[in-house]
Coordinates of C-alpha atoms in Angstrom, one line a residue:
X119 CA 8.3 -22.3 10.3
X120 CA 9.4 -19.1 11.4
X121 CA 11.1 -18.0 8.2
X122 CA 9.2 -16.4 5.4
X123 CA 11.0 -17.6 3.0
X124 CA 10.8 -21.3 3.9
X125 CA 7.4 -20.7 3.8
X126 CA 7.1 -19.0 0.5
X127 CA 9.0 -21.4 -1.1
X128 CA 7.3 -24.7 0.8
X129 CA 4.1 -23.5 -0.9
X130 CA 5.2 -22.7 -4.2
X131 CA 6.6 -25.9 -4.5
X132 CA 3.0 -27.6 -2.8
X133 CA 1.5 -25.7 -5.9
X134 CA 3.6 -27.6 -8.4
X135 CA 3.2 -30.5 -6.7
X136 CA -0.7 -30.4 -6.6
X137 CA -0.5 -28.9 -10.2
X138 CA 1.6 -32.3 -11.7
X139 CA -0.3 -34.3 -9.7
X140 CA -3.8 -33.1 -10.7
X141 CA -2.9 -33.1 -14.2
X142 CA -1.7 -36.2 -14.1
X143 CA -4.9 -37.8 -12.8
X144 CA -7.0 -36.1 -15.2
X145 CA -4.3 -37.1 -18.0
X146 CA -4.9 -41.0 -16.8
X147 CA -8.7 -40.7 -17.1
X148 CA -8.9 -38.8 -20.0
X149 CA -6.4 -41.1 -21.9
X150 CA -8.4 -44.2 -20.5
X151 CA -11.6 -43.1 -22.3
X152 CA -9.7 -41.8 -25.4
X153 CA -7.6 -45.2 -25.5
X154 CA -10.4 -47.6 -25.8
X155 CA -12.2 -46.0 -28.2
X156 CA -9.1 -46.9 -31.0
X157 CA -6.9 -49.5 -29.4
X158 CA -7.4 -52.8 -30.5
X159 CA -5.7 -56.2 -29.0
X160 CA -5.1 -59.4 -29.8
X161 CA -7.9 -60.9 -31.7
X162 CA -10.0 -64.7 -30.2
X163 CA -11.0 -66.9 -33.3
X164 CA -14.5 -67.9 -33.0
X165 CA -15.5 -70.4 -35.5
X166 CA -19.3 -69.3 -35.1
X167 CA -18.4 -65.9 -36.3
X168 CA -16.4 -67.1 -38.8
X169 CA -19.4 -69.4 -40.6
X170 CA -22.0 -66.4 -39.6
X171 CA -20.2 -63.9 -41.7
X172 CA -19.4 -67.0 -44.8
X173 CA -23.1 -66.9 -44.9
X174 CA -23.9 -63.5 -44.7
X175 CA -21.1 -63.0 -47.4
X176 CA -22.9 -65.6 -49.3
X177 CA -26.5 -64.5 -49.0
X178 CA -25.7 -60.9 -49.9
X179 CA -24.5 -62.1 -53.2
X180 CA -20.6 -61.8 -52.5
X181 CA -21.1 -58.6 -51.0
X182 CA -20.1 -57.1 -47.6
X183 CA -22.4 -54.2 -47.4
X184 CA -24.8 -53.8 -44.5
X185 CA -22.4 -56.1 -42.5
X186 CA -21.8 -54.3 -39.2
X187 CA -25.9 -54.5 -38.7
X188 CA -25.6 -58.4 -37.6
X189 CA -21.7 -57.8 -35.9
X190 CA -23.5 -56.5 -32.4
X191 CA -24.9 -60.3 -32.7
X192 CA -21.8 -62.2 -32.5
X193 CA -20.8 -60.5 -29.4
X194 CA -20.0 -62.6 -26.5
X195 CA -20.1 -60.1 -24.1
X196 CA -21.8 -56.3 -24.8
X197 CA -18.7 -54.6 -24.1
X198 CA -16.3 -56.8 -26.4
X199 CA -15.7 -55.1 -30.3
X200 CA -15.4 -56.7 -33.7
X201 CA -14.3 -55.7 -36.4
X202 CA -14.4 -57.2 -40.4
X203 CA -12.0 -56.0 -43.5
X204 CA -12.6 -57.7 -46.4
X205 CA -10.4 -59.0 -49.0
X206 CA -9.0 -56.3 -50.1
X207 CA -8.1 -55.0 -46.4
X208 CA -10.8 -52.7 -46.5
X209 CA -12.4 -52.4 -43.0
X210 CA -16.6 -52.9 -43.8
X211 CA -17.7 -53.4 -40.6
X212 CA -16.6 -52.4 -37.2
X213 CA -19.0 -52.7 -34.0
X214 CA -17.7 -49.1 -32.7
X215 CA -17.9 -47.7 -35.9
X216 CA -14.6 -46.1 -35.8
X217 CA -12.8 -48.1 -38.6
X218 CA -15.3 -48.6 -41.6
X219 CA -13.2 -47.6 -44.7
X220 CA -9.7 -47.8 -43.5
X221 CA -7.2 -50.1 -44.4
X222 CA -6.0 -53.0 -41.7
X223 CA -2.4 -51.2 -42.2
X224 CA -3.9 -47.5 -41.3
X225 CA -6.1 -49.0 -38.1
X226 CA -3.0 -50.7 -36.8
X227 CA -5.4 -53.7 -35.7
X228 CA -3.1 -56.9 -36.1
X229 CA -3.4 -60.9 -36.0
X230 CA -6.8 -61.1 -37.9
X231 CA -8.4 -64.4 -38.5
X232 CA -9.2 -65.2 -42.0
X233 CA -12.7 -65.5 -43.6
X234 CA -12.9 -68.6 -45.9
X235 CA -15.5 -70.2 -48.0
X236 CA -14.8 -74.2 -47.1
X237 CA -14.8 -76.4 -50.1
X238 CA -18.2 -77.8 -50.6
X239 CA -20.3 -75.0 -48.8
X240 CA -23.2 -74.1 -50.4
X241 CA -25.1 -71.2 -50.0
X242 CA -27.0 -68.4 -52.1
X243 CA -23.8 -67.6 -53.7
X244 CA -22.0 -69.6 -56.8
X245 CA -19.8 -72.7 -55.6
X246 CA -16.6 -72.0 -57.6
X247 CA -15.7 -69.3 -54.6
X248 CA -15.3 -72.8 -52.3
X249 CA -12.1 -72.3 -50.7
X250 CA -11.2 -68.4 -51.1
X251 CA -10.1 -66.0 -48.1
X252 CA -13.8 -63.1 -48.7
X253 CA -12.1 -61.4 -45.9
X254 CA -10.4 -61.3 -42.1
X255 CA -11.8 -60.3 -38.8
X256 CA -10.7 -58.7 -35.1
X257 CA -12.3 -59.6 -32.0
X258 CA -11.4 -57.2 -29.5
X259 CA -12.5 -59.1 -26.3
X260 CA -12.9 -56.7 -22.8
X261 CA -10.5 -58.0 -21.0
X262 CA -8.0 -58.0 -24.2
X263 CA -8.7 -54.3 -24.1
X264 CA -8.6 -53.6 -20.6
X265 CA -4.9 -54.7 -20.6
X266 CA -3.6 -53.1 -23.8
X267 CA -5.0 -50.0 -22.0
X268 CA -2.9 -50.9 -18.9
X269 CA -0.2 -51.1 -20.4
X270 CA -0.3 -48.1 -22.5
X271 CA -1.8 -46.0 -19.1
X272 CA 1.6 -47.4 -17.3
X273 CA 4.2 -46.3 -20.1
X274 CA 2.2 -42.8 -20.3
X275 CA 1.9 -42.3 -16.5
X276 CA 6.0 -42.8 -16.5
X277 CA 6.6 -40.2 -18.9
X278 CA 3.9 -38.2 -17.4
X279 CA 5.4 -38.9 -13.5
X280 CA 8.9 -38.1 -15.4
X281 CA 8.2 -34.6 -16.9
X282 CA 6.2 -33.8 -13.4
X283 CA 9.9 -34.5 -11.4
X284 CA 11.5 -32.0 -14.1
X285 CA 9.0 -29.7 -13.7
X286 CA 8.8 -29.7 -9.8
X287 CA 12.6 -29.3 -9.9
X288 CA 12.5 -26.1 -11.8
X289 CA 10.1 -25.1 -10.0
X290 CA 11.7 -25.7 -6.8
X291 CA 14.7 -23.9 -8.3
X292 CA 11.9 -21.1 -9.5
X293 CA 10.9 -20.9 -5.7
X294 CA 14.0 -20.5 -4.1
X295 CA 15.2 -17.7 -6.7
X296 CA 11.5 -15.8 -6.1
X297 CA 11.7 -16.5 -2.2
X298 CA 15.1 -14.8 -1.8
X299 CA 14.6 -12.1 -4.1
X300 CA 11.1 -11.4 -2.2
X301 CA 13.0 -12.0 1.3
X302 CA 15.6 -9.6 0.6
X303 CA 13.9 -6.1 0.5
X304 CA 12.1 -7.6 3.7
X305 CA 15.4 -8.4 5.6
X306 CA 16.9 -4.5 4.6
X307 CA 13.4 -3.4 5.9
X308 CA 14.4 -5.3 9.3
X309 CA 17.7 -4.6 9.7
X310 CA 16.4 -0.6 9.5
X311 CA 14.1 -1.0 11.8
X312 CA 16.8 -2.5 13.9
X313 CA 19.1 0.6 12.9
X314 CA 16.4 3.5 13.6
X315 CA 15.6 1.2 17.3
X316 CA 19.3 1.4 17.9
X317 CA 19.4 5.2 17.6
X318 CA 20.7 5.3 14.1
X319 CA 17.9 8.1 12.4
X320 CA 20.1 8.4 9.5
X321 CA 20.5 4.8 8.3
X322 CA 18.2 4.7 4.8
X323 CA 17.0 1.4 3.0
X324 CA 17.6 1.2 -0.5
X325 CA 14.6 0.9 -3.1
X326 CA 15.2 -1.6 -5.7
X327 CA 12.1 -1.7 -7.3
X328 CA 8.7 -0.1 -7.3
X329 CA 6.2 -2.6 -6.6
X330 CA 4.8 -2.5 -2.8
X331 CA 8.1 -4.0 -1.5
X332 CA 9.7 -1.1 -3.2
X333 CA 6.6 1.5 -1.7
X334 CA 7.3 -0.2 1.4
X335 CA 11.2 0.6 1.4
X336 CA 10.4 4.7 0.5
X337 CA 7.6 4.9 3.3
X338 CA 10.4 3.5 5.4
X339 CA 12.8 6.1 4.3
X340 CA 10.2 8.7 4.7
X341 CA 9.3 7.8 8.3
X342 CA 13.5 7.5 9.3
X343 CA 13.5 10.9 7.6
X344 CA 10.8 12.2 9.5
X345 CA 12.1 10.6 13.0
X346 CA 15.0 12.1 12.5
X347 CA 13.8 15.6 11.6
X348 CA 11.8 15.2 14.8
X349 CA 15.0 14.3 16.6
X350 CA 16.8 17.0 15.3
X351 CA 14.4 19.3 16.3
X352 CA 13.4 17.6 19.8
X353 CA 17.5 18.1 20.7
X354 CA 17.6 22.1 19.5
X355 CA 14.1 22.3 21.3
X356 CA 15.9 21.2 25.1
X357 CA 19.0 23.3 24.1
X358 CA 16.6 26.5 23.1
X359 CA 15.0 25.4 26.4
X360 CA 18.2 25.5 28.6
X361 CA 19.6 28.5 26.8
X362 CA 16.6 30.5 27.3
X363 CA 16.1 29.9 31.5
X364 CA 20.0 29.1 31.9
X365 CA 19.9 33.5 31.2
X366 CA 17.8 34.7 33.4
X367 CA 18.6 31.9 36.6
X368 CA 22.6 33.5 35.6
X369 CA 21.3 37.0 35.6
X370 CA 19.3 35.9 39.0
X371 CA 22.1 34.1 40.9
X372 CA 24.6 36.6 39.9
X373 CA 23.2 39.7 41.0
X374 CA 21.8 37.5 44.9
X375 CA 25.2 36.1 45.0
X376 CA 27.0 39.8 44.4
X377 CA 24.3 41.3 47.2
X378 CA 25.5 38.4 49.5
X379 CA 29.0 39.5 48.9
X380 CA 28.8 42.4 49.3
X381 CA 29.5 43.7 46.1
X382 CA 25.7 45.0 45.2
X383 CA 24.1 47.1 47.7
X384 CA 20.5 45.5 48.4
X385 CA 18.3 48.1 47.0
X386 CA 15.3 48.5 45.0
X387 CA 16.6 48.4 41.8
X388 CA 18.4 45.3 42.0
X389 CA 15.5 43.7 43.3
X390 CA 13.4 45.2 40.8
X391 CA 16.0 43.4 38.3
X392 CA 15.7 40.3 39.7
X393 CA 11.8 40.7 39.8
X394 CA 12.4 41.5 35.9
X395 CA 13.9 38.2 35.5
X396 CA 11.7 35.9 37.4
X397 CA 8.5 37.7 35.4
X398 CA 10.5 36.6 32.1
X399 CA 11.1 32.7 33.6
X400 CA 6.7 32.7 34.3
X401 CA 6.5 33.4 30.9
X402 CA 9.0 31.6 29.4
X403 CA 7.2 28.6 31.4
X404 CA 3.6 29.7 31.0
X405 CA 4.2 29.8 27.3
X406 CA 5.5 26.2 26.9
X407 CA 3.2 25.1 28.8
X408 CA 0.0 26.4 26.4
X409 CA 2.2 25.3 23.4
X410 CA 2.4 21.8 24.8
X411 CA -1.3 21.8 25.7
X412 CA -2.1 23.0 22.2
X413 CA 0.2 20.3 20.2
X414 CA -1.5 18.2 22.4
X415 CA -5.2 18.9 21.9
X416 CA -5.7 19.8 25.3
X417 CA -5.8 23.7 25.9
X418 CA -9.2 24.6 27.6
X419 CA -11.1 27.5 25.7
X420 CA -14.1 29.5 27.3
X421 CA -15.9 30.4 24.0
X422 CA -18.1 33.4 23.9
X423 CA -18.9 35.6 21.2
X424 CA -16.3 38.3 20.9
X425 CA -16.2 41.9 19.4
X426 CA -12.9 41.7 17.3
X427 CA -13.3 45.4 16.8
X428 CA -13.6 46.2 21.1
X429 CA -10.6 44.0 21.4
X430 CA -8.6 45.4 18.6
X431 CA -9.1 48.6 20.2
X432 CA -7.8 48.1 23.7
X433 CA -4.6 46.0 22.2
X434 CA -4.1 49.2 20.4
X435 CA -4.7 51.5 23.2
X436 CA -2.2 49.9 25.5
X437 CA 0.5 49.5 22.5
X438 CA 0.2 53.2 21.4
X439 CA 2.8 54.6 24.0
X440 CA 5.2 52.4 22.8
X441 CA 4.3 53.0 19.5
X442 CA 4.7 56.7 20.1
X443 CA 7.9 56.6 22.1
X444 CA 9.4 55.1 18.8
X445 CA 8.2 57.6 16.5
X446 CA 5.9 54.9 15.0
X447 CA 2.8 55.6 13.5
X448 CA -0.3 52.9 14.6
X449 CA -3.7 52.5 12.8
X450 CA -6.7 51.2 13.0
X451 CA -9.3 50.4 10.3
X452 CA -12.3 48.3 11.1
X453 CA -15.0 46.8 8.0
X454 CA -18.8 47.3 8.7
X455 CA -20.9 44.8 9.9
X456 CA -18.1 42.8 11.7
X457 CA -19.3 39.2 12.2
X458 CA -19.1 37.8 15.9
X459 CA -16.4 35.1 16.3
X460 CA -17.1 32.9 18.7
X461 CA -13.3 32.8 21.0
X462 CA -11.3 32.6 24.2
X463 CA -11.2 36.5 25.0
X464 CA -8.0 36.0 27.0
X465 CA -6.3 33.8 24.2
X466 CA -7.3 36.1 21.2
X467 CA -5.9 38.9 23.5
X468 CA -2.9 37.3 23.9
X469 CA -2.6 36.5 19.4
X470 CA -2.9 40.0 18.8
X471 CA -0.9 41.1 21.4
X472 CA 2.2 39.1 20.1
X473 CA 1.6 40.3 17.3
X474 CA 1.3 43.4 17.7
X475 CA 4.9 43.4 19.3
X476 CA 6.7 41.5 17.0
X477 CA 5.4 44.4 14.3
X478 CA 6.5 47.4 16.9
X479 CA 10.1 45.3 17.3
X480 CA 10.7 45.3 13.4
X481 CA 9.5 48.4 12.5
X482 CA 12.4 51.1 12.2
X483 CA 11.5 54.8 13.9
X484 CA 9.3 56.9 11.4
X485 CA 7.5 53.5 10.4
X486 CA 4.1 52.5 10.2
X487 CA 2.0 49.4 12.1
X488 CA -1.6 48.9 10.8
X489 CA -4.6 46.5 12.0
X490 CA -7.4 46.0 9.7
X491 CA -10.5 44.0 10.4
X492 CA -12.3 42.0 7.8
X493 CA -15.6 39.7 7.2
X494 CA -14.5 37.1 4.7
X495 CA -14.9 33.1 4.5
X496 CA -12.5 30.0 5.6
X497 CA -13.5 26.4 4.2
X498 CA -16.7 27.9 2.6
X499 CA -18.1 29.3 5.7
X500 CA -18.3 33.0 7.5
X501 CA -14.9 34.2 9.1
X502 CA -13.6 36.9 10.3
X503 CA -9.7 38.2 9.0
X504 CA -7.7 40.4 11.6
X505 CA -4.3 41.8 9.5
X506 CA -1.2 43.0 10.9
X507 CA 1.1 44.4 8.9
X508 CA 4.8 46.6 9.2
X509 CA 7.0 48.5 7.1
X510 CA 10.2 46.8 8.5
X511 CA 13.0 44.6 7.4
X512 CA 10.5 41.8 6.1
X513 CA 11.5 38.6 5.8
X514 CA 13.4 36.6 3.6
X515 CA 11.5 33.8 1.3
X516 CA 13.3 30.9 3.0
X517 CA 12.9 32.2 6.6
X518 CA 8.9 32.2 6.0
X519 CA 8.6 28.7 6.3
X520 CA 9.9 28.3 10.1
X521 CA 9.0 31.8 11.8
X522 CA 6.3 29.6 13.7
X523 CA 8.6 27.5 14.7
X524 CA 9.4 27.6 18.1
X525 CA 12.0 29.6 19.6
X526 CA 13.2 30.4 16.0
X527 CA 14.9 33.6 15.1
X528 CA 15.5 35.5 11.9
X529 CA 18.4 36.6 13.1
X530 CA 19.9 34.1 15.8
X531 CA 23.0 36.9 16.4
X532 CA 20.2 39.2 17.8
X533 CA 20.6 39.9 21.7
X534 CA 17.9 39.9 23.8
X535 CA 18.9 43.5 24.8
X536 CA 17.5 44.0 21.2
X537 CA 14.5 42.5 21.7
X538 CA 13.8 39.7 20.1
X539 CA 12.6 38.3 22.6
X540 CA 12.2 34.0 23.4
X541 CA 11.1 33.1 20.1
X542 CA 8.1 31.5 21.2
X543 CA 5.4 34.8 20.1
X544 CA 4.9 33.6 16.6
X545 CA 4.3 30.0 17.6
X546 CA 1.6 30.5 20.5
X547 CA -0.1 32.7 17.5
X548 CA 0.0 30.0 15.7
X549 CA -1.2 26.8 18.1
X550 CA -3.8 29.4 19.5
X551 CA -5.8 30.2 15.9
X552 CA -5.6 27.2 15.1
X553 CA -6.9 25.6 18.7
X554 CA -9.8 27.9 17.9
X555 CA -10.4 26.2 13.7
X556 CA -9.0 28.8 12.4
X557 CA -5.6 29.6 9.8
X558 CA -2.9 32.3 9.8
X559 CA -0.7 32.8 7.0
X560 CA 2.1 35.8 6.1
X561 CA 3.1 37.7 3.6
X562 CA 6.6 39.7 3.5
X563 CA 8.6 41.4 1.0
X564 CA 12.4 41.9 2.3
X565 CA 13.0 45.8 3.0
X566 CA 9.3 46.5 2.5
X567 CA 7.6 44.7 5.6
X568 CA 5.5 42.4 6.8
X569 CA 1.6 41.3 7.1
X570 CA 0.2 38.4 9.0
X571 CA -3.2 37.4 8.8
X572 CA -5.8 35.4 11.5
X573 CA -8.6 34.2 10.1
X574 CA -11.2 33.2 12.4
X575 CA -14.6 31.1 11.5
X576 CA -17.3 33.5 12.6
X577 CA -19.6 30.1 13.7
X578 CA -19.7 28.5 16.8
X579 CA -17.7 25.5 17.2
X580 CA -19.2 22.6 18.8
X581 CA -16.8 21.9 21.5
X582 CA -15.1 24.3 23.6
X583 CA -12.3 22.0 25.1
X584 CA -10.0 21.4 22.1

């Protein structure tokens, strides 16, 4: 069966069936046991027993008590019953002793064979009771009661096979109600899948109800949401992409094409312009390709115990012209007893230098660009925090979220003739401290500046290929 709700409903309605029928068997047995323990049928006249109980009756002075000791006597066969009333219908003696002290009507035991004293019989009682009815009996005989029992097993398996039916319907009607209201979450589930295969990232499924169908439904929405998030950002990623080498291959072709023409004299400083721009595509290129290789797990560090402080320095030595040519102000300030940190020299070069020059960019003439070594702790263990921090435009509380994002601007109007550059720095900060175990995190107040901070475990990690 290849549909689930065939299958759900074939086996709910196998559970009724195997329910009805189980209780119907152990109905039949247990009514079979209860059933000859009461039931009486029709009664076989024995004339023996008739003139056995006369002289018991007799010999125990007109009395019928301690009567059902000889009754297991007058059997014929061990499993066959008798029972005596006597004359005033009271039952005195009853082989199963079920009845003693009921009446005949309340037992329900009918066509008894009266006891009679014949005329003339003597015995150890007084003559002038020749002729009078002492009492009746039942013989219940085994195969008497093996019928009554059939017959009463029959009319009670009808009823019993009767209500089964009625309940197996309803429960077939049950089944199909539960099968297509189980079914139906499931079917929105698969036509969504067959929406988000198609291409359709924003189709949703609708949650009814919160059980795990319900869970199921939102995970489903979560994961469409997510796909298409990912799509969103996979299609501005190829347009960032083509945007970002379509300038400098325009700026490349132009200025060849108008030195072919003659419109550009071939000189130094066009080719120095076109030098400009193929530096800018290497890097463009070279810095995709370590983002890629760090998304992926793949970017090959050569660890070594590094100096943050001797690194910090030289960053700082090489920015400072810059610094100076904008009338900005850089600092250094180093903590004591600086902890080792085990990292790729050229990698941690190249965080702090992006860093660096994203600060110099922001930072208005007159301002002020700090570094600041720490020791402190990440996760419990020794680390090492290098802070960066500007006094320029800062950046806005809902912008903080994406500035690692790659090739995201705080200002998209921004030329590059401004500088602001691919919008790849931030992210290769990012994927590179964190290819190395450790965090970065920013701080910013808008119109105050800006601080980010690297922290670094200060303890060697146990592979270097990450």
């Amino acid at each position: 069966m290849k549909s689930l709700a065939l299958k759900l409903g074939s086996a709910l309605v196998l559970v009724a069936v195997i329910a009805v029928a189980v209780m119907a068997v152990l109905t039949n047995a247990g009514t079979s046991r209860e059933f000859r323990s009461y039931v009486d049928t029709n009664p076989v006249i024995a004339d023996a027993i008739s003139q056995s109980l006369v002289v018991f009756y007799m010999q125990n002075q007109g009395s019928w008590t301690g009567v059902n000791n000889i009754l297991p006597q007058l059997l014929a066969f061990e499993n066959d019953r008798l029972v005596v009333a006597d004359s005033e219908n009271t039952i005195v003696g009853d082989t199963a002793n079920l009845l003693i002290g009921q009446t005949v009507s309340q037992s329900g035991l009918t066509g008894g064979h009266l006891i009679r004293i014949r005329m003339g019989f003597q015995g150890g009682g007084s003559g002038q009771m020749s002729g009078q009815a002492i009492g009746q009996f039942f013989y219940l005989s085994q195969t008497d009661v093996l019928n009554a029992e059939q017959d009463f097993l029959d009319q009670a398996n009808r009823w019993l096979w009767l209500s089964g039916g009625i309940a197996a319907t309803i429960a077939v009607g049950l089944a199909v109600v539960l099968a297509i209201n189980f079914i139906r979450p499931l079917k929105a589930l698969d036509t969504g899948a067959k929406e988000i295969a198609a291409g359709n990232l924003g189709h949703r499924v609708e949650v009814r109800s919160r059980d795990e169908t319900g869970r199921l439904a939102a995970s489903f929405n979560a994961m469409a949401g997510s796909l298409e998030q990912s799509e969103a950002a996979r299609k501005r990623l190829l347009a960032d992409v083509a945007h970002e080498l379509r300038t400098p291959l325009t700026i490349i072709n132009g200025t060849v094409d108008a030195m072919l023409d003659g419109v550009l004299p071939t000189e130094e400083r066009q080719l120095h312009l076109i030098k400009e721009e193929t530096v800018l595509l290497t890097r463009l290129i070279s810095d995709l390709r370590d983002l890629s290789l760090a998304e992926a797990g793949k970017l090959h560090l050569d660890l070594a115990p590094i100096d943050w402080t001797d690194l910090a320095r030289r960053k700082m030595d090489q920015f400072r012209p810059l610094a100076d040519a904008k009338g900005i102000t850089l600092s250094f300030k180093s903590g004591s007893n600086l902890q080792p940190v085990p990292a790729d020299w050229v990698r941690l070069e190249q965080v702090l230098a992006n860093l660096l020059s994203n600060a110099l960019r922001h930072t208005p003439e007159g301002g002020q660009v700090a570094v600041s070594l720490s020791n402190s702790e990440l996760d419990g263990k020794p680390a090492v925090t290098a802070a960066v921090s500007d006094t320029g435009e800062g950046i806005a509380a809902d912008e903080l979220n994406h500035i690692f994002d790659r090739f995201y601007r705080v200002e998209d109007s921004r030329a590059r003739s401004e500088g602001n550059g691919a919008g790849l720095g931030l992210a290769i900060v990012k994927q590179m401290v964190t290819a190395h175990g450790g965090k970065v995190r920013v701080e910013s107040i808008p119109g105050h500046g800006t601080t980010f901070y690297i922290i670094l475990p200060a303890e060697a990690k146990s592979q270097a290929l990450i």
